[in-house]
Amino acid sequence: MPRAGLTPQTVVREAAVLADEVGHDRLTLAALAARLGVALPSLYKHVRGVDALHQKLAVLATAEIATELTTAAAGRAGGDALRATATAFREYARRHPGRYPATQRAPDPDDPEHLAAAERAVGAIYAILRGYDLAGDAAVDATRMFRAAVHGFITLEAAGGFGLPRDIDRSFDEMVAALDTAYRNWRSR
Amino acid sequence: MPRAGLTPQTVVREAAVLADEVGHDRLTLAALAARLGVALPSLYKHVRGVDALHQKLAVLATAEIATELTTAAAGRAGGDALRATATAFREYARRHPGRYPATQRAPDPDDPEHLAAAERAVGAIYAILRGYDLAGDAAVDATRMFRAAVHGFITLEAAGGFGLPRDIDRSFDEMVAALDTAYRNWRSR
DNA sequence: CGGCGAAAGCTAAGGGGGTTAGCTTTATGG
DNA sequence: CCATAAAGCTAACCCCCTTAGCTTTCGCCG
């Protein structure tokens, strides 16, 4: 019988695809093994277990997000960069509904790759705020607000938490505009 | 052998306590049954299954949050009400780390109690925005922003997503102040 | 007061996912 | 060409959820 030729890489990448298809909560070793044409315990040759799989998925997704945020911000500044970055963030979550929730775990302090990815993602946001003359604690606070608002919006939207008929895209645009307003007036309040 | 005297009410209430103790993801029928001194299948006399339990927990938590938000806003207006409500929201989540995540599922359209609780919670926020002269679509957008920002902050904080040493309470206060700024300037931008 | 019915609780059984142990087989490099 | 490390497998076990069907308790009504 031929060998499947798996590696930790391919396993995690396929897990990402599967998660996007069936949802983060239904990403299961059983389903993943079936999809890879392999018996379930064979996966343990590449991944420590289901928890480690989710962890690795978090790293993958965080790295992807970091890249997309950085790309979105490139060549833009101020409100322009803010809008582009927020939109890129939300669209990644919509495009990858299974990977995105994996992001919600704290970065593993023992995984340099994870830490680097997280720092890259936060750094992309942090950089934008220089366009608003924010630095130091203010920049940290503003970054946290950006992450909270966009992440919160994404998860509420994904959960179907917005009941009223008002168009959600419009609400998102308004929120980003309001963030811009808040950032422009951050120091004078 | 004496009877435990359970009801759907008591089961859900105990589930809430258990969830707060062990975490939302480890709220399990097995643990709940053990805690109630009952065999696992007996729970099915009171709850349809594990999913229904989480659903009912969502209703409970949403109703509790609605009450706390309403209470916090009572007798206050403007930025004062905003701060009080946001703080009440966050503190509920900190005080009930197991119940709060249960809230993240969409309200069951067939459960009037759930719908009422959700509407009450959103209404409490919506009401605050009248103090900023916001109404109609603008009020809806502003409400969504409030929910997104506060909910996002809560989940990021709970997940340990804020890595930097900067004090998290301060960041939260700053975010609420920034929301206030955004709301005060909502129409003129 | 006695018994009848509804409901509470139980045991048994089966399904699915995760994990470990230990074996077989494949590929690779000396 | 063969030795060894790694890939993959089977078997077995655990935990949790769910359903079926039985027993027992409680409350009510004759």
Coordinates of C-alpha atoms (C1' of nucleotides) in Angstrom, one line a residue:
Chain A
M1 CA 0.0 0.0 0.0
P2 CA 1.4 3.4 -1.0
R3 CA 2.2 6.0 1.5
A4 CA 0.2 9.2 1.9
G5 CA 3.3 11.3 2.3
L6 CA 2.0 13.6 4.9
T7 CA 4.0 16.2 6.8
P8 CA 3.0 18.5 9.7
Q9 CA 2.7 21.2 7.1
T10 CA 0.3 19.4 4.8
V11 CA -1.8 18.2 7.7
V12 CA -2.3 21.7 9.1
R13 CA -3.0 23.1 5.6
E14 CA -5.6 20.5 5.0
A15 CA -7.1 21.1 8.4
A16 CA -7.4 24.8 7.5
V17 CA -9.3 23.9 4.3
L18 CA -11.5 21.5 6.2
A19 CA -12.2 24.0 8.9
D20 CA -13.3 26.6 6.4
E21 CA -15.6 24.0 4.8
V22 CA -17.3 22.5 7.9
G23 CA -16.7 25.1 10.6
H24 CA -14.1 25.5 13.2
D25 CA -16.0 23.5 15.8
R26 CA -16.4 20.5 13.5
L27 CA -12.8 20.3 12.6
T28 CA -12.1 16.8 13.9
L29 CA -9.2 14.4 13.7
A30 CA -11.6 11.8 12.4
A31 CA -12.8 14.0 9.5
L32 CA -9.3 15.2 8.8
A33 CA -7.9 11.7 8.7
A34 CA -10.7 10.5 6.4
R35 CA -10.0 13.5 4.1
L36 CA -6.3 12.7 4.0
G37 CA -7.0 9.0 3.2
V38 CA -5.3 7.9 6.4
A39 CA -6.3 6.1 9.6
L40 CA -6.9 8.5 12.5
P41 CA -4.0 7.5 14.7
S42 CA -1.6 8.1 11.9
L43 CA -2.1 11.8 12.3
Y44 CA -0.3 11.6 15.6
K45 CA 2.9 11.1 13.7
H46 CA 2.5 14.7 12.6
V47 CA 0.5 16.4 15.2
R48 CA 0.5 16.0 19.0
G49 CA -3.3 15.8 19.2
V50 CA -6.4 17.8 18.5
D51 CA -5.4 20.7 20.7
A52 CA -2.0 21.0 19.1
L53 CA -3.8 21.0 15.7
H54 CA -5.9 23.9 16.7
Q55 CA -2.9 25.7 18.0
K56 CA -1.0 25.2 14.7
L57 CA -4.1 26.4 12.9
A58 CA -4.0 29.5 15.0
V59 CA -0.5 30.1 13.9
L60 CA -1.3 29.6 10.3
A61 CA -4.3 31.9 10.4
T62 CA -2.5 34.6 12.4
A63 CA 0.3 34.6 9.9
E64 CA -2.0 34.9 7.0
I65 CA -3.9 37.7 8.6
A66 CA -0.7 39.6 9.4
T67 CA 0.3 39.4 5.8
E68 CA -3.1 40.6 4.5
L69 CA -3.2 43.5 7.0
T70 CA 0.3 44.5 6.0
T71 CA -0.5 44.3 2.3
A72 CA -3.7 46.3 2.8
A73 CA -1.9 49.1 4.6
A74 CA 0.9 49.3 2.2
G75 CA 1.0 52.6 0.4
R76 CA -1.8 54.1 2.4
A77 CA -2.0 56.3 5.4
G78 CA -4.5 57.8 7.9
G79 CA -8.2 57.0 7.4
D80 CA -7.4 55.4 4.1
A81 CA -5.1 52.9 5.7
L82 CA -7.5 52.4 8.5
R83 CA -10.4 51.5 6.2
A84 CA -8.3 49.2 4.0
T85 CA -6.9 47.4 7.0
A86 CA -10.3 47.0 8.7
T87 CA -11.8 45.7 5.5
A88 CA -9.0 43.3 4.9
F89 CA -9.5 42.0 8.4
R90 CA -13.2 41.4 8.0
E91 CA -12.9 39.9 4.6
Y92 CA -10.3 37.4 5.8
A93 CA -12.7 36.3 8.4
R94 CA -15.5 36.0 5.9
R95 CA -13.3 34.1 3.4
H96 CA -12.0 31.8 6.1
P97 CA -14.8 31.2 8.6
G98 CA -13.1 28.1 10.0
R99 CA -9.6 29.5 10.4
Y100 CA -10.6 32.8 11.9
P101 CA -12.0 31.4 15.1
A102 CA -8.8 29.4 15.6
T103 CA -7.2 32.8 16.1
Q104 CA -9.0 33.4 19.4
R105 CA -6.6 31.5 21.6
A106 CA -3.7 33.2 23.3
P107 CA -0.4 32.9 21.4
D108 CA 1.7 30.1 22.8
P109 CA 4.6 31.8 24.6
D110 CA 6.8 28.8 23.7
D111 CA 6.2 29.0 20.0
P112 CA 8.4 31.7 18.4
E113 CA 6.6 31.4 15.1
H114 CA 3.3 32.1 16.8
L115 CA 4.6 35.0 18.7
A116 CA 6.2 36.5 15.6
A117 CA 3.0 36.2 13.6
A118 CA 1.0 37.8 16.4
E119 CA 3.4 40.6 16.6
R120 CA 3.4 41.1 12.9
A121 CA -0.4 41.4 12.9
V122 CA -0.5 43.8 15.8
G123 CA 2.4 45.7 14.4
A124 CA 0.4 46.3 11.2
I125 CA -2.3 48.0 13.1
Y126 CA 0.1 49.8 15.4
A127 CA 1.8 51.3 12.4
I128 CA -1.4 52.8 11.1
L129 CA -1.8 54.8 14.2
R130 CA 1.4 56.6 13.7
G131 CA -0.6 58.4 11.0
Y132 CA -2.8 59.8 13.8
D133 CA 0.2 60.9 15.8
L134 CA -0.5 58.3 18.4
A135 CA 2.4 56.7 20.2
G136 CA 3.3 55.0 23.5
D137 CA 0.4 54.0 25.7
A138 CA -2.1 55.9 23.5
A139 CA -1.0 53.8 20.5
V140 CA -1.4 50.6 22.6
D141 CA -4.8 51.6 23.7
A142 CA -5.9 52.6 20.2
T143 CA -4.6 49.4 18.8
R144 CA -6.5 47.4 21.4
M145 CA -9.6 49.4 20.5
F146 CA -9.2 48.6 16.8
R147 CA -8.7 44.9 17.5
A148 CA -11.7 44.8 19.9
A149 CA -14.0 46.7 17.6
V150 CA -13.2 44.8 14.4
H151 CA -12.9 41.4 16.1
G152 CA -16.1 42.0 18.0
F153 CA -17.9 43.0 14.8
I154 CA -16.7 40.0 13.0
T155 CA -17.7 37.5 15.6
L156 CA -21.1 39.1 16.2
E157 CA -21.7 39.1 12.5
A158 CA -20.6 35.5 12.1
A159 CA -22.9 34.4 15.0
G160 CA -25.8 36.1 13.4
G161 CA -26.0 38.5 16.3
F162 CA -27.2 41.5 14.3
G163 CA -30.9 41.1 14.1
L164 CA -32.2 44.3 12.7
P165 CA -32.7 44.7 9.0
R166 CA -30.1 47.6 8.7
D167 CA -27.4 46.7 6.2
I168 CA -24.4 45.2 8.0
D169 CA -21.8 46.5 5.5
R170 CA -23.0 50.0 6.1
S171 CA -22.8 49.5 9.8
F172 CA -19.2 48.3 9.4
D173 CA -18.3 51.3 7.3
E174 CA -19.8 53.6 9.9
M175 CA -17.9 51.9 12.6
V176 CA -14.6 52.4 10.8
A177 CA -15.5 56.0 10.2
A178 CA -16.2 56.4 13.9
L179 CA -12.9 54.9 14.7
D180 CA -11.3 57.4 12.5
T181 CA -13.1 60.2 14.3
A182 CA -12.0 58.8 17.6
Y183 CA -8.4 58.5 16.6
R184 CA -8.3 62.0 15.1
N185 CA -9.6 63.4 18.4
W186 CA -7.7 61.0 20.7
R187 CA -5.5 63.5 22.3
S188 CA -8.0 66.3 22.7
R189 CA -10.6 65.0 25.0
Chain B
M1 CA -34.0 6.2 47.2
P2 CA -35.1 9.8 47.5
R3 CA -35.7 12.0 44.5
A4 CA -33.5 14.8 43.5
G5 CA -36.4 17.1 42.7
L6 CA -34.9 18.7 39.6
T7 CA -36.7 21.0 37.2
P8 CA -35.5 22.6 34.0
Q9 CA -34.9 25.7 36.0
T10 CA -32.7 24.2 38.6
V11 CA -30.8 22.3 36.0
V12 CA -30.0 25.3 33.9
R13 CA -29.1 27.4 37.0
E14 CA -26.7 24.7 38.2
A15 CA -25.3 24.5 34.7
A16 CA -24.6 28.2 34.9
V17 CA -22.7 27.8 38.2
L18 CA -20.8 24.9 36.8
A19 CA -19.9 26.7 33.6
D20 CA -18.5 29.7 35.6
E21 CA -16.4 27.3 37.6
V22 CA -14.9 25.1 34.9
G23 CA -15.3 27.1 31.8
H24 CA -17.9 27.2 29.1
D25 CA -16.3 24.5 27.0
R26 CA -16.1 22.1 29.8
L27 CA -19.7 22.4 30.7
T28 CA -20.7 18.8 30.1
L29 CA -23.8 16.8 30.8
A30 CA -21.6 14.2 32.6
A31 CA -20.2 16.8 35.0
L32 CA -23.5 18.5 35.5
A33 CA -25.2 15.2 36.3
A34 CA -22.5 14.3 38.8
R35 CA -22.9 17.6 40.4
L36 CA -26.6 17.2 40.7
G37 CA -26.3 13.7 42.2
V38 CA -28.1 12.1 39.3
A39 CA -27.3 9.7 36.5
L40 CA -26.5 11.4 33.2
P41 CA -29.6 10.3 31.2
S42 CA -31.9 11.6 33.9
L43 CA -31.0 15.1 32.7
Y44 CA -32.9 14.4 29.5
K45 CA -36.1 14.6 31.5
H46 CA -35.4 18.3 31.9
V47 CA -33.3 19.3 28.9
R48 CA -33.4 18.1 25.3
G49 CA -29.7 17.6 25.2
V50 CA -26.4 19.3 25.5
D51 CA -27.2 21.8 22.7
A52 CA -30.5 22.8 24.3
L53 CA -28.6 23.3 27.6
H54 CA -26.3 25.7 26.0
Q55 CA -29.2 27.4 24.4
K56 CA -31.0 27.8 27.7
L57 CA -27.8 29.0 29.3
A58 CA -27.6 31.7 26.6
V59 CA -31.1 32.8 27.5
L60 CA -30.3 33.0 31.2
A61 CA -27.1 34.9 30.6
T62 CA -28.7 37.3 28.1
A63 CA -31.5 38.1 30.5
E64 CA -29.0 38.7 33.3
I65 CA -26.9 41.0 31.2
A66 CA -30.0 42.9 30.1
T67 CA -30.9 43.5 33.7
E68 CA -27.5 44.6 34.6
L69 CA -27.1 47.0 31.7
T70 CA -30.5 48.5 32.4
T71 CA -29.7 48.9 36.0
A72 CA -26.3 50.5 35.2
A73 CA -27.9 53.0 32.9
A74 CA -30.7 54.0 35.3
G75 CA -30.4 57.6 36.4
R76 CA -27.5 58.4 34.1
A77 CA -27.1 60.0 30.7
G78 CA -24.5 60.7 28.1
G79 CA -21.0 59.7 28.7
D80 CA -21.9 58.8 32.3
A81 CA -24.4 56.2 31.1
L82 CA -22.0 55.0 28.5
R83 CA -19.2 54.3 31.0
A84 CA -21.5 52.7 33.5
T85 CA -23.0 50.4 30.9
A86 CA -19.8 49.4 29.3
T87 CA -18.3 48.7 32.7
A88 CA -21.3 46.7 33.8
F89 CA -21.0 44.7 30.6
R90 CA -17.4 43.9 31.1
E91 CA -17.8 43.1 34.8
Y92 CA -20.6 40.7 34.1
A93 CA -18.3 38.8 31.7
R94 CA -15.5 38.7 34.3
R95 CA -17.8 37.6 37.0
H96 CA -19.4 34.9 34.9
P97 CA -16.7 33.6 32.6
G98 CA -18.7 30.5 31.8
R99 CA -22.0 32.1 31.1
Y100 CA -20.8 34.9 29.0
P101 CA -19.5 32.8 26.1
A102 CA -22.9 31.1 25.9
T103 CA -24.2 34.4 24.8
Q104 CA -22.4 34.2 21.5
R105 CA -25.0 32.1 19.7
A106 CA -27.8 33.7 17.7
P107 CA -31.0 34.1 19.6
D108 CA -33.4 31.3 18.8
P109 CA -36.2 32.8 16.7
D110 CA -38.6 30.3 18.1
D111 CA -37.9 31.2 21.7
P112 CA -39.9 34.3 22.7
E113 CA -38.0 34.5 26.0
H114 CA -34.7 34.6 24.3
L115 CA -35.8 37.2 21.8
A116 CA -37.2 39.3 24.6
A117 CA -34.0 39.1 26.6
A118 CA -31.9 40.0 23.6
E119 CA -34.1 42.9 22.7
R120 CA -34.0 44.1 26.3
A121 CA -30.2 44.1 26.3
V122 CA -29.8 45.8 22.9
G123 CA -32.5 48.3 24.0
A124 CA -30.5 49.3 27.0
I125 CA -27.7 50.3 24.8
Y126 CA -29.9 51.8 22.2
A127 CA -31.5 54.0 24.8
I128 CA -28.1 55.5 25.9
L129 CA -27.5 56.7 22.4
R130 CA -30.5 59.0 22.6
G131 CA -28.4 61.0 24.9
Y132 CA -26.1 61.6 21.9
D133 CA -29.0 62.7 19.6
L134 CA -28.6 59.5 17.6
A135 CA -31.7 57.8 16.1
G136 CA -32.7 55.7 13.2
D137 CA -29.9 54.1 11.2
A138 CA -27.3 56.1 13.0
A139 CA -28.5 54.7 16.4
V140 CA -28.4 51.2 15.0
D141 CA -24.9 51.6 13.7
A142 CA -23.7 53.1 17.0
T143 CA -25.3 50.3 18.9
R144 CA -23.6 47.8 16.8
M145 CA -20.3 49.6 17.3
F146 CA -20.8 49.6 21.1
R147 CA -21.6 45.9 21.1
A148 CA -18.7 45.1 18.8
A149 CA -16.1 47.1 20.8
V150 CA -17.1 45.9 24.2
H151 CA -17.8 42.3 23.3
G152 CA -14.5 42.2 21.3
F153 CA -12.6 43.7 24.2
I154 CA -14.1 41.2 26.6
T155 CA -13.3 38.2 24.4
L156 CA -9.8 39.3 23.6
E157 CA -9.1 40.0 27.3
A158 CA -10.6 36.6 28.3
A159 CA -8.5 34.8 25.7
G160 CA -5.3 36.5 27.0
G161 CA -5.0 38.2 23.6
F162 CA -3.5 41.4 25.1
G163 CA 0.1 40.7 25.4
L164 CA 1.8 44.0 26.2
P165 CA 2.3 45.1 29.7
R166 CA 0.0 48.2 29.4
D167 CA -2.7 48.0 32.0
I168 CA -5.9 46.5 30.5
D169 CA -8.3 48.5 32.7
R170 CA -6.8 51.7 31.5
S171 CA -7.1 50.5 27.9
F172 CA -10.8 49.8 28.5
D173 CA -11.4 53.2 30.0
E174 CA -9.7 54.8 27.0
M175 CA -11.8 52.8 24.6
V176 CA -15.0 53.9 26.3
A177 CA -13.8 57.5 26.2
A178 CA -13.0 57.1 22.5
L179 CA -16.5 55.8 22.0
D180 CA -17.9 58.8 23.7
T181 CA -15.8 61.0 21.4
A182 CA -17.0 59.1 18.3
Y183 CA -20.7 59.4 19.4
R184 CA -20.5 63.1 20.2
N185 CA -19.1 63.7 16.7
W186 CA -21.2 61.1 14.9
R187 CA -23.2 63.4 12.8
S188 CA -20.4 65.9 11.9
R189 CA -18.0 63.9 9.8
Chain C
dC1 C1' -57.3 6.4 52.5
dG2 C1' -56.0 3.7 48.5
dG3 C1' -54.7 3.3 44.1
dC4 C1' -53.7 5.2 39.4
dG5 C1' -51.2 7.8 36.3
dA6 C1' -47.6 11.0 35.1
dA7 C1' -43.2 12.1 35.6
dA8 C1' -38.5 11.4 37.7
dG9 C1' -34.9 8.6 37.7
dC10 C1' -32.4 4.4 36.6
dT11 C1' -29.8 0.7 33.8
dA12 C1' -28.3 -0.9 29.4
dA13 C1' -26.6 -0.3 25.0
dG14 C1' -24.6 2.0 21.1
dG15 C1' -22.3 5.7 18.6
dG16 C1' -18.5 9.0 17.9
dG17 C1' -14.3 11.3 18.9
dG18 C1' -9.5 11.2 21.1
dT19 C1' -5.5 8.9 22.8
dT20 C1' -1.9 5.3 23.6
dA21 C1' 0.6 1.0 22.6
dG22 C1' 2.7 -1.8 19.8
dC23 C1' 3.3 -3.9 15.3
dT24 C1' 4.3 -3.7 10.1
dT25 C1' 6.0 -1.6 6.2
dT26 C1' 8.1 1.7 3.5
dA27 C1' 11.6 4.7 2.1
dT28 C1' 16.2 6.2 2.4
dG29 C1' 21.0 6.6 2.8
dG30 C1' 25.4 4.5 4.0
Chain D
dC1 C1' 21.7 -4.0 -0.6
dC2 C1' 20.5 -3.8 3.9
dA3 C1' 19.7 -1.2 8.3
dT4 C1' 17.2 2.0 10.5
dA5 C1' 14.0 5.8 11.2
dA6 C1' 9.8 7.2 10.2
dA7 C1' 4.9 6.4 8.3
dG8 C1' 1.1 4.1 8.8
dC9 C1' -1.9 0.5 10.7
dT10 C1' -4.8 -2.3 14.1
dA11 C1' -6.5 -3.0 18.6
dA12 C1' -8.0 -1.3 22.7
dC13 C1' -9.6 2.0 26.0
dC14 C1' -11.7 6.3 27.7
dC15 C1' -15.0 10.0 27.8
dC16 C1' -19.2 12.1 26.4
dC17 C1' -23.8 12.1 24.2
dT18 C1' -28.1 9.9 23.1
dT19 C1' -32.0 6.6 23.0
dA20 C1' -34.9 2.9 24.7
dG21 C1' -37.2 0.9 28.0
dC22 C1' -37.9 -0.3 32.9
dT23 C1' -38.8 1.0 37.9
dT24 C1' -40.2 4.0 41.4
dT25 C1' -42.0 7.9 43.4
dC26 C1' -45.3 11.4 44.1
dG27 C1' -49.6 13.8 43.8
dC28 C1' -54.1 13.8 43.0
dC29 C1' -58.8 12.1 42.8
dG30 C1' -62.2 8.9 43.6

